[in-house]
PDB file of C-alpha atoms in Angstrom:
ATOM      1  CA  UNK H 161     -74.135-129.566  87.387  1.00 86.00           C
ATOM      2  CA  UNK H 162     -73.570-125.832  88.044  1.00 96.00           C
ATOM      3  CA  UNK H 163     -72.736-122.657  86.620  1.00 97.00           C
ATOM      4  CA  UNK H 164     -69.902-120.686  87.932  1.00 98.00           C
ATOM      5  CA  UNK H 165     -69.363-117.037  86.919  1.00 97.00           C
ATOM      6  CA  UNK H 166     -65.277-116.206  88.035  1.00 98.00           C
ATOM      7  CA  UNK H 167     -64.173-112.891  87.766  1.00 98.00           C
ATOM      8  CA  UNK H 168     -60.253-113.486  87.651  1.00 98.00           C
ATOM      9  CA  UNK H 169     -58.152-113.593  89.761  1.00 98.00           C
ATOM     10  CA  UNK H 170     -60.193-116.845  91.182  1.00 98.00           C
ATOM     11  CA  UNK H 171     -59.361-117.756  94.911  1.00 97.00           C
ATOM     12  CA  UNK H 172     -58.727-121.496  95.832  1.00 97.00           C
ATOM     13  CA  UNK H 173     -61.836-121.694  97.304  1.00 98.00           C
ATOM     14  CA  UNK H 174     -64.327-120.647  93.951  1.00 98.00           C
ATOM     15  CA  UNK H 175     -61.701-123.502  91.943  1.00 98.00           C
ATOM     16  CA  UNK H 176     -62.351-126.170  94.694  1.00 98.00           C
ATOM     17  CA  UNK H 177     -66.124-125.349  94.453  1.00 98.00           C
ATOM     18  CA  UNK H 178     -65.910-126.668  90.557  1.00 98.00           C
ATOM     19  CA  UNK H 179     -66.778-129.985  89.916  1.00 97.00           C
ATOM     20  CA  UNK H 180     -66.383-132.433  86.893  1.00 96.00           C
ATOM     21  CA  UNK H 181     -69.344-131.139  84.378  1.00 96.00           C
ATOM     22  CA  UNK H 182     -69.939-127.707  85.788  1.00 97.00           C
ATOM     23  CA  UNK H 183     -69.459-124.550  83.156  1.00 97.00           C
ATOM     24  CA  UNK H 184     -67.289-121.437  83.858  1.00 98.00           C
ATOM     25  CA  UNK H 185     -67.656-118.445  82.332  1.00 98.00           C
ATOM     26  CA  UNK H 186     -64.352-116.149  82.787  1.00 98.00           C
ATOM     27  CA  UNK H 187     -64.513-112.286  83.406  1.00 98.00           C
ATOM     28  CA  UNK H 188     -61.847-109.687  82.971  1.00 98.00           C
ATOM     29  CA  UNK H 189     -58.460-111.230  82.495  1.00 98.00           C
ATOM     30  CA  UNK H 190     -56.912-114.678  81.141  1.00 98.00           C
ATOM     31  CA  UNK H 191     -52.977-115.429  80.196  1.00 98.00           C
ATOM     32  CA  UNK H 192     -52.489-117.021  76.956  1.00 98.00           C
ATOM     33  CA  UNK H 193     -49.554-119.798  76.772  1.00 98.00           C
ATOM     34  CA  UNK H 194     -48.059-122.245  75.060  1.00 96.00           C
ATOM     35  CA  UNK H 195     -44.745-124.823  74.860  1.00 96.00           C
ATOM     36  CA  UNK H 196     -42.322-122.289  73.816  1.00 96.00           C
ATOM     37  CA  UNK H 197     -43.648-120.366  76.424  1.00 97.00           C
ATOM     38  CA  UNK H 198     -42.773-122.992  79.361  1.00 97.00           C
ATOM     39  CA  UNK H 199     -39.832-123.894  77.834  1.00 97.00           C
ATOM     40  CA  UNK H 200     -38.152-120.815  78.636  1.00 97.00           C
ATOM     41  CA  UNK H 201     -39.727-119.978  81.434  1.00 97.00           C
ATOM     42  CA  UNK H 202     -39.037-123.645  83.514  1.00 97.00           C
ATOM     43  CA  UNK H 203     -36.002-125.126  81.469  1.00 97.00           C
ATOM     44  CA  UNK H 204     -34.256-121.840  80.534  1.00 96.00           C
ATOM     45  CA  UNK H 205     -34.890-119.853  83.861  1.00 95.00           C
ATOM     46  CA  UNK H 206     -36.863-117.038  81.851  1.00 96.00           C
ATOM     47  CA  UNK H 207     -39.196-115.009  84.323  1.00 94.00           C
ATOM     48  CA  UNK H 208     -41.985-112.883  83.451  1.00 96.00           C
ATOM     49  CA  UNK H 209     -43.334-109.918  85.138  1.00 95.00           C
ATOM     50  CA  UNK H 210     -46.897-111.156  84.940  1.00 97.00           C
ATOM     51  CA  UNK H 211     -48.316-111.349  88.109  1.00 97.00           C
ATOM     52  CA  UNK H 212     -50.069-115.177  87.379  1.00 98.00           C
ATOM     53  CA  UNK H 213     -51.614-115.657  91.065  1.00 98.00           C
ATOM     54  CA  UNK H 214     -55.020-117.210  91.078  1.00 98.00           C
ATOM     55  CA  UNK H 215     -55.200-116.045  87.230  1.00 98.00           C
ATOM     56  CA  UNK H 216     -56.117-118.962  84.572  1.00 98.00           C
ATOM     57  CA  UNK H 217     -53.790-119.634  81.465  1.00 98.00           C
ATOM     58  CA  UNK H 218     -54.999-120.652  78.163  1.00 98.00           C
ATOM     59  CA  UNK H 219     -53.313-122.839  75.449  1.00 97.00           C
ATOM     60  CA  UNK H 220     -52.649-120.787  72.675  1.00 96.00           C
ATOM     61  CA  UNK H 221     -50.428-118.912  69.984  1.00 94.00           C
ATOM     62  CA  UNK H 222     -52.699-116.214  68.960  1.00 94.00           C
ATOM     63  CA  UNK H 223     -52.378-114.920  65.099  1.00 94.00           C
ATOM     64  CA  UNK H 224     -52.455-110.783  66.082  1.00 95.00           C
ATOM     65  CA  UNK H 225     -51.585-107.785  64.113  1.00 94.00           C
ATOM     66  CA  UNK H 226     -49.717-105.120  64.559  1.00 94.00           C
ATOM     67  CA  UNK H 227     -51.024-101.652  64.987  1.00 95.00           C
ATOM     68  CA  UNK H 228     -50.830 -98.585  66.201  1.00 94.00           C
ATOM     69  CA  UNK H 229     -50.873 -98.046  69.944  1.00 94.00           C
ATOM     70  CA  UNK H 230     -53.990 -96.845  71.529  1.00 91.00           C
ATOM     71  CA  UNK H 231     -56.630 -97.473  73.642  1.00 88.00           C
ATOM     72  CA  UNK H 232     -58.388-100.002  72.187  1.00 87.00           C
ATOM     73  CA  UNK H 233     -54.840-101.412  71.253  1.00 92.00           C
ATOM     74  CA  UNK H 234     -52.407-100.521  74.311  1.00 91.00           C
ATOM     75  CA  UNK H 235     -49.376-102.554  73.476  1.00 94.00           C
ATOM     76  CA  UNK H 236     -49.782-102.164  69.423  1.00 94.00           C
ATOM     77  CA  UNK H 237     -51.445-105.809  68.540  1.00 95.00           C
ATOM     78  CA  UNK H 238     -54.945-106.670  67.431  1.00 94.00           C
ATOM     79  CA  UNK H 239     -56.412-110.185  68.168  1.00 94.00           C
ATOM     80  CA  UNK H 240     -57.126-111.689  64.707  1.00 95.00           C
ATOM     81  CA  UNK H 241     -57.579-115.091  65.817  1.00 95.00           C
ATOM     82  CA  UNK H 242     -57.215-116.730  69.541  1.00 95.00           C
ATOM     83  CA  UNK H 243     -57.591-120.407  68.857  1.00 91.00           C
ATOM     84  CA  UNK H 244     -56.813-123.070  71.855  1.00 93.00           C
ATOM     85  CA  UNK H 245     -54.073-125.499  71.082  1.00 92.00           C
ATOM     86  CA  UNK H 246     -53.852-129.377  72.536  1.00 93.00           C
ATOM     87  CA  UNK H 247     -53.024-129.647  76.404  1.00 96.00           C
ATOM     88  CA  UNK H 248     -51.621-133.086  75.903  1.00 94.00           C
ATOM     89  CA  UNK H 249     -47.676-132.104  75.390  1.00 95.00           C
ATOM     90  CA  UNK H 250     -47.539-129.354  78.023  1.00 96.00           C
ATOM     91  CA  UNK H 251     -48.596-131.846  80.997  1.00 97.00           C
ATOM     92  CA  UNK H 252     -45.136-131.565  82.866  1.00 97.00           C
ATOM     93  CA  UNK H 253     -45.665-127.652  83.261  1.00 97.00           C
ATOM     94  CA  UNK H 254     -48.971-127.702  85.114  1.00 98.00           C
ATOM     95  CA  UNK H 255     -47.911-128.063  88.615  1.00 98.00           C
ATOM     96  CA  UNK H 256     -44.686-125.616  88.290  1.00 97.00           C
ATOM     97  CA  UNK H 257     -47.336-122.970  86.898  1.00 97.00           C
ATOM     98  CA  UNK H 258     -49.133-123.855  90.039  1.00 98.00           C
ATOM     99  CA  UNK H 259     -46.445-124.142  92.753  1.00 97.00           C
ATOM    100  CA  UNK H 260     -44.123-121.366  90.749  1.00 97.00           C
ATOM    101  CA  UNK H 261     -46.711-119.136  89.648  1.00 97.00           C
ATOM    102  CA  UNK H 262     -49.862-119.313  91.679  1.00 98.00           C
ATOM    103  CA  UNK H 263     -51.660-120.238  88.100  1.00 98.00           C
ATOM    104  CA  UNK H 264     -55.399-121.350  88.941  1.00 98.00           C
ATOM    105  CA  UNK H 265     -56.976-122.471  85.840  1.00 98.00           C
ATOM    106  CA  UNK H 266     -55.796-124.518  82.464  1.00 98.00           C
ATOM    107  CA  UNK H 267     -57.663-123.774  79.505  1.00 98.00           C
ATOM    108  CA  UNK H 268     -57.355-126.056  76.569  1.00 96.00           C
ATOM    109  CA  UNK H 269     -58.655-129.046  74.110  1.00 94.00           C
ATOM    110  CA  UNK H 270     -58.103-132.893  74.607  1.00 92.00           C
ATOM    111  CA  UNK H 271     -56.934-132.992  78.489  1.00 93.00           C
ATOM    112  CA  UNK H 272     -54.303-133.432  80.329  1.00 95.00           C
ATOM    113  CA  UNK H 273     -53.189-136.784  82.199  1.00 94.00           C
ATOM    114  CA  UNK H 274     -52.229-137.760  85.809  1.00 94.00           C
ATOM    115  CA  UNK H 275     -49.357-135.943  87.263  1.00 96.00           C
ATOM    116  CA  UNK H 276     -51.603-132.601  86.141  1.00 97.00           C
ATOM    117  CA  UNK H 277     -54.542-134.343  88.067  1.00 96.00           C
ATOM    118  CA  UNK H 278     -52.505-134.883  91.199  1.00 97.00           C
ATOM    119  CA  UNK H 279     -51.478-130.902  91.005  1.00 98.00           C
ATOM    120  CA  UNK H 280     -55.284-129.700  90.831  1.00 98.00           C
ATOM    121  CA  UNK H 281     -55.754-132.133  93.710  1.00 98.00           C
ATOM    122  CA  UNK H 282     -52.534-130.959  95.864  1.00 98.00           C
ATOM    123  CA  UNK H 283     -53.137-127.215  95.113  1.00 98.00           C
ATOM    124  CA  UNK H 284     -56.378-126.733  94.298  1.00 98.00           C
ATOM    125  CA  UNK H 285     -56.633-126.130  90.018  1.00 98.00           C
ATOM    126  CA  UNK H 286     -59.033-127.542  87.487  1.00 98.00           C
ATOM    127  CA  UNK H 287     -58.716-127.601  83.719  1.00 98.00           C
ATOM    128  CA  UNK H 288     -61.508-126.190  81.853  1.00 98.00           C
ATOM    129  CA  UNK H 289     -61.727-127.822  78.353  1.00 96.00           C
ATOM    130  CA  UNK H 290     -62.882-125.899  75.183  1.00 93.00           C
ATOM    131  CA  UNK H 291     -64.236-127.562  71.797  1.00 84.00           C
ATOM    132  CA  UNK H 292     -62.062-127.395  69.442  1.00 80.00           C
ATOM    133  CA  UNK H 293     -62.485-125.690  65.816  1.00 84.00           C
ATOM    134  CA  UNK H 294     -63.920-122.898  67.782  1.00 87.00           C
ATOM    135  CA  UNK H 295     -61.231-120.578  67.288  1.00 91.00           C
ATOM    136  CA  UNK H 296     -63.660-117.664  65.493  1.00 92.00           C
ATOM    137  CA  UNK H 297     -65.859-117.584  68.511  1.00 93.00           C
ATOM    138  CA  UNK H 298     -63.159-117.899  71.268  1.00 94.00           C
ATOM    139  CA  UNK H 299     -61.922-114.629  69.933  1.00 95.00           C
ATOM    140  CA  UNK H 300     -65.234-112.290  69.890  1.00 95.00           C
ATOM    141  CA  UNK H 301     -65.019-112.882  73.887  1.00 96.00           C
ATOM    142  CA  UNK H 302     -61.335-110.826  73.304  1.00 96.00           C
ATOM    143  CA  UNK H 303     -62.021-108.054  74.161  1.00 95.00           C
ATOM    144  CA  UNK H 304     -57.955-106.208  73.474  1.00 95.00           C
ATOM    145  CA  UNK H 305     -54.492-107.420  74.095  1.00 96.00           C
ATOM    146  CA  UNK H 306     -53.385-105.599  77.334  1.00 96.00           C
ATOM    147  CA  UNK H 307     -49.882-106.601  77.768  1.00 97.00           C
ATOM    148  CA  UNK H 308     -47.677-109.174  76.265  1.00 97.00           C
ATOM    149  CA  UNK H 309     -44.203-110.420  77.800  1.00 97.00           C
ATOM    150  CA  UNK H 310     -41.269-112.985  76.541  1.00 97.00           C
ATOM    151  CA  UNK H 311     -42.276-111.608  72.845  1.00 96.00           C
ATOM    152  CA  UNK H 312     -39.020-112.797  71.167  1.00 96.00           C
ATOM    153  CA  UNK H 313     -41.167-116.078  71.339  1.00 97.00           C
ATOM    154  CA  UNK H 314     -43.971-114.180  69.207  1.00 95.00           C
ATOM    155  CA  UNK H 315     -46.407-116.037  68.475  1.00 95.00           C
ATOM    156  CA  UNK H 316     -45.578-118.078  71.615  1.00 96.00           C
ATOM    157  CA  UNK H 317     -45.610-114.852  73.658  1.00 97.00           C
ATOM    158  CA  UNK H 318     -47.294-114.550  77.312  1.00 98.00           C
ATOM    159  CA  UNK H 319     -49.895-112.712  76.690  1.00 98.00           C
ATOM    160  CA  UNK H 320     -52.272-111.094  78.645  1.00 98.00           C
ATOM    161  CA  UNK H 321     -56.193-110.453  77.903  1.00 97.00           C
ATOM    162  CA  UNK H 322     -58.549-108.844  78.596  1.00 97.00           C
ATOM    163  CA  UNK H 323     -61.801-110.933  78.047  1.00 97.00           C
ATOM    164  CA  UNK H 324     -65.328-110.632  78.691  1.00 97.00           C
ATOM    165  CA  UNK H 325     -67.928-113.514  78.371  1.00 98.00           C
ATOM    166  CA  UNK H 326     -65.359-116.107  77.891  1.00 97.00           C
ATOM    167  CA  UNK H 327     -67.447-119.121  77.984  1.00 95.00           C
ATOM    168  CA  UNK H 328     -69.270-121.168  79.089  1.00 96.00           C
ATOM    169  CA  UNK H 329     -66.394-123.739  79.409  1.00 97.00           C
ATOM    170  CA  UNK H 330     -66.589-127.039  80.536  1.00 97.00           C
ATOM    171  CA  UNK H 331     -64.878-128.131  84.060  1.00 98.00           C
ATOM    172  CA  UNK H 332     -63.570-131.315  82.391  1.00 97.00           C
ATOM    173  CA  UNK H 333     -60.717-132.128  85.749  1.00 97.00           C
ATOM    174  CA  UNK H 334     -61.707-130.763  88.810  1.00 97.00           C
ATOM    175  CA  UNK H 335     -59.605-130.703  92.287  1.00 97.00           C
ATOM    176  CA  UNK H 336     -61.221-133.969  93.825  1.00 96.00           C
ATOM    177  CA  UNK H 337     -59.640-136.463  91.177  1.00 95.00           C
ATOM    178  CA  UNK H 338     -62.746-136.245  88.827  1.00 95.00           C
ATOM    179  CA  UNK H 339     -61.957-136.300  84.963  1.00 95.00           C
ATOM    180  CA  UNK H 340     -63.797-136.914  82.159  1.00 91.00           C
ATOM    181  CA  UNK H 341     -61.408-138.504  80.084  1.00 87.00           C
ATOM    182  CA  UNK H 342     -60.825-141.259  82.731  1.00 77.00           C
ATOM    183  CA  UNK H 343     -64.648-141.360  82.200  1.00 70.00           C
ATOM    184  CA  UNK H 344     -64.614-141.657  78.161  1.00 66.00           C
ATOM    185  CA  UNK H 345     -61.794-144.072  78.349  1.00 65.00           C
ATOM    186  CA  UNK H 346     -63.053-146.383  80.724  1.00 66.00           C
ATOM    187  CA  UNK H 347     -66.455-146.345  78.621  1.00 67.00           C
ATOM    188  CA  UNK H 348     -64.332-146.787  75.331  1.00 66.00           C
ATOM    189  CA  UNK H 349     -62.086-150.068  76.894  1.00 69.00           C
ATOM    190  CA  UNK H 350     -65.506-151.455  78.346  1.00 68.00           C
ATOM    191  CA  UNK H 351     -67.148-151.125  75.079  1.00 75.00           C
ATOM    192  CA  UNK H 352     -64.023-152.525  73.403  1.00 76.00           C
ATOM    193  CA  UNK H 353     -64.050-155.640  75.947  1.00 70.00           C
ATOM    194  CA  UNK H 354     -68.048-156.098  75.040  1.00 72.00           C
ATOM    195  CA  UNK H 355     -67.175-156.197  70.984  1.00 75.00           C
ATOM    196  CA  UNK H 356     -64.152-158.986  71.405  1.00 70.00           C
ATOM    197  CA  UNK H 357     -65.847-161.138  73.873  1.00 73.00           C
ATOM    198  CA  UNK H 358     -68.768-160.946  71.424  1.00 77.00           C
ATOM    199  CA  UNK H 359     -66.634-161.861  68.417  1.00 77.00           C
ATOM    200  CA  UNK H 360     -64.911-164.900  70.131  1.00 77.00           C
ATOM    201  CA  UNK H 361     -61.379-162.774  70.556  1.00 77.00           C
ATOM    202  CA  UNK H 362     -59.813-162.711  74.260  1.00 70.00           C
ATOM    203  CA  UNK H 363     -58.872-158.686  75.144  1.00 62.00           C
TER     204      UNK H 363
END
């Protein structure tokens, strides 16, 4: 196990380096996301002018305020809480954000499946998994809300931030086919097996 420090934009190189059970720790920028998000963007033919190239995307819908604009605020919205959503149900946009948009990383809770896994494999991604319930701390490593695009979708907005410290986060799908939930799930239906066979019941 290592620890990898990635100033963003990450080259394929530093995400093929990761492996299953390594920690990142994120400097500088990250791209928040989320299904209303892709929708547009791959079913509706919505672009954004984001560049997303080598950049990582996290799951979320961010609860913001608005402000004032200023420095500390440059496009009039204050993070109040950046909480990371489930991965599961956006699984058929990870390899068009990689093949369309030169996206990186996935940030999120619970995984994603196998046609994701193939895509960090073809094009070199990983998805970096986050605990969830740990919205209050994911948002002290916000530092401001530099840009924000598609914001008719508010609070399924692109949104662009600028972070510092966000981490450590745990490489849970790497680019060589390792994944920890193939790990906990081949535990769980082992484990499973062991309990029937011991009651008398066939599996």
């Amino acid at each position: 196990m290592a620890h990898h420090e990635l100033t963003m934009p990450a080259t394929e190189a530093q995400v093929r380096a990761l492996r299953v059970n390594d920690t990142v720790t994120l400097q500088a920028r990250l791209f928040g996301i989320r299904d209303a998000t892709q929708i547009h963007m791959f079913d509706r033919g919505r672009t954004t002018h984001f560049d997303l190239r080598g950049h990582a995307v996290i799951h979320t819908a961010p609860n913001v305020r608005k402000v004032e604009r200023s420095a500390a605020f440059p496009v009039g919205y204050q993070p109040v809480c950046v909480g990371t959503t489930t991965s599961d149900r956006m699984e058929r946009f990870t390899r068009p954000l990689m093949e369309q948009y030169g996206v990186r990383l996935i940030v999120g809770k619970g995984g994603l499946r196998e046609s994701s896994a193939r895509a960090f494999q073809d094009l070199g991604g990983a998805y970096l998994a986050i605990i969830g319930g740990t919205a209050a701390l994911e948002t002290t490593w916000v530092e401001a809300i530099e840009d924000v695009d598609l914001d008719d979708l508010n609070p399924e907005s692109l949104w662009q931030f600028r972070i510092r410290n966000f981490g450590p986060l745990l490489v849970a799908m790497d680019s060589h086919g390792g994944s920890l939930y193939d790990g906990v799930r081949d535990a769980a239906q082992a484990r499973r097996a062991a309990v029937l066979a011991s009651l008398g019941v066939a599996s």
